[in-house]
Amino acid sequence: TQLLEQSPQFLSIQEGENLTVYCNSSSVFSSLQWYRQEPGEGPVLLVTVVTGGEVKKLKRLTFQFGDARKDSSLHITAAQPGDTGLYLCAGATTDSWGKLQFGAGTQVVVTP
Amino acid sequence: EAGVTQFPSHSVIEKGQTVTLRCDPISGHDNLYWYRRVMGKEIKFLLHFVKESKQDESGMPNNRFLAERTGGTYSTLKVQPAELEDSGVYFCASSQTGTGTFGYTFGSGTRLTVV
């Protein structure tokens, strides 16, 4: 079983501050996805990274995939209240490409 | 395009009863997945369909769970008989490809409570 550990579990910050969420594993993933989930809804895909060392930017969100494809980070610049939500990382391996392994999530709260 | 639709959104049943969850994927998506999140745990994979065939059902907890996808369109997940530990949120997702490189579209989930 490949475990994806997310840290921190909970993060509360003020509007305008920056934050980073981490996703770590001892296993190698062929792709890693980041989702945001809000109460009563399903996870919504933010980004998919597939190449070691890859960096992707989505407005104020920056995603990085580790060189060894075992870890990833999500950095939010100048957080806004609309960024509040549960951030989930999920990885897929080449031998079970249809099966995502999810982390437990990081609950982010951005207060005005 | 319409998203992934799940029915019902909530279900409360007694232990020993049967419940059937339904998922309508995005039209044209051959890959359909079932996941669930039980209280306090991470979202876990149940199974993966490619069209009407089960590609991977390694996550199905036991033989009380039966998933079908007749005709390769919508899918149902039946729990019979339901046990208390089956309570949780059941998510369905679909994708055009199954390689994980394009991400999945999830439905809003069915919250199942077994009492």
Coordinates of C-alpha atoms in Angstrom, one line a residue, chain B residues 13-19 62-65 78-86 114:
Chain B
I13 CA -31.1 2.7 5.9
E14 CA -31.2 0.1 8.6
K15 CA -28.6 -2.5 9.1
G16 CA -29.4 -5.5 7.0
Q17 CA -31.3 -3.6 4.3
T18 CA -30.2 -3.1 0.7
V19 CA -29.2 0.1 -0.9
N62 CA -16.3 -7.8 0.4
N63 CA -19.0 -9.7 -1.5
R64 CA -21.8 -7.6 0.0
F65 CA -20.8 -4.9 -2.6
K78 CA -25.5 -2.2 -4.5
V79 CA -24.8 -3.0 -0.9
Q80 CA -26.6 -6.0 0.4
P81 CA -27.0 -6.5 3.3
A82 CA -25.7 -3.2 4.6
E83 CA -23.6 -3.1 7.8
L84 CA -22.9 -0.2 10.1
E85 CA -19.3 0.1 8.8
D86 CA -20.6 0.8 5.3
V114 CA -26.5 2.7 8.1

